[in-house]
XYZ file of C-alpha atoms in Angstrom:
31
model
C 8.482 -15.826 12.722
C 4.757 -15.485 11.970
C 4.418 -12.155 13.681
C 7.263 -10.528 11.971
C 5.683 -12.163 8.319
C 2.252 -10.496 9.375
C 4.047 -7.347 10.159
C 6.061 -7.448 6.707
C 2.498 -8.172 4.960
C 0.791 -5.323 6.441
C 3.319 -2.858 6.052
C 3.293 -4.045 2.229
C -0.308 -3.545 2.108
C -0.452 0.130 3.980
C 2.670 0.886 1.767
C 0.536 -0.185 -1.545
C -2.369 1.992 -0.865
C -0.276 5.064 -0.058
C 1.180 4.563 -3.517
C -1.940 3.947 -5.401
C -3.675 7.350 -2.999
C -0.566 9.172 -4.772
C -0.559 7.990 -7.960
C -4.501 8.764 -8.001
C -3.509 12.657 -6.941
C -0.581 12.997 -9.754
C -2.094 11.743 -12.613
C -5.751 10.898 -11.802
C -7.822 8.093 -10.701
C -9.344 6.107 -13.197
C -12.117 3.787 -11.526
């Protein structure tokens, strides 16, 4: 249903800027 998509989008999106926070501390953010 359209909750559970919003839910799936979300978690993608929290789940994306955990990996780019850890990618930034192991090899550097580059703005």
């Amino acid at each position: 249903g359209l909750f559970l998509d919003t839910l799936k989008g979300a978690a993608k999106d929290v789940a994306g800027k955990l990996l780019e926070g850890l990618k930034c501390k192991i090899a550097g953010c580059k703005p």
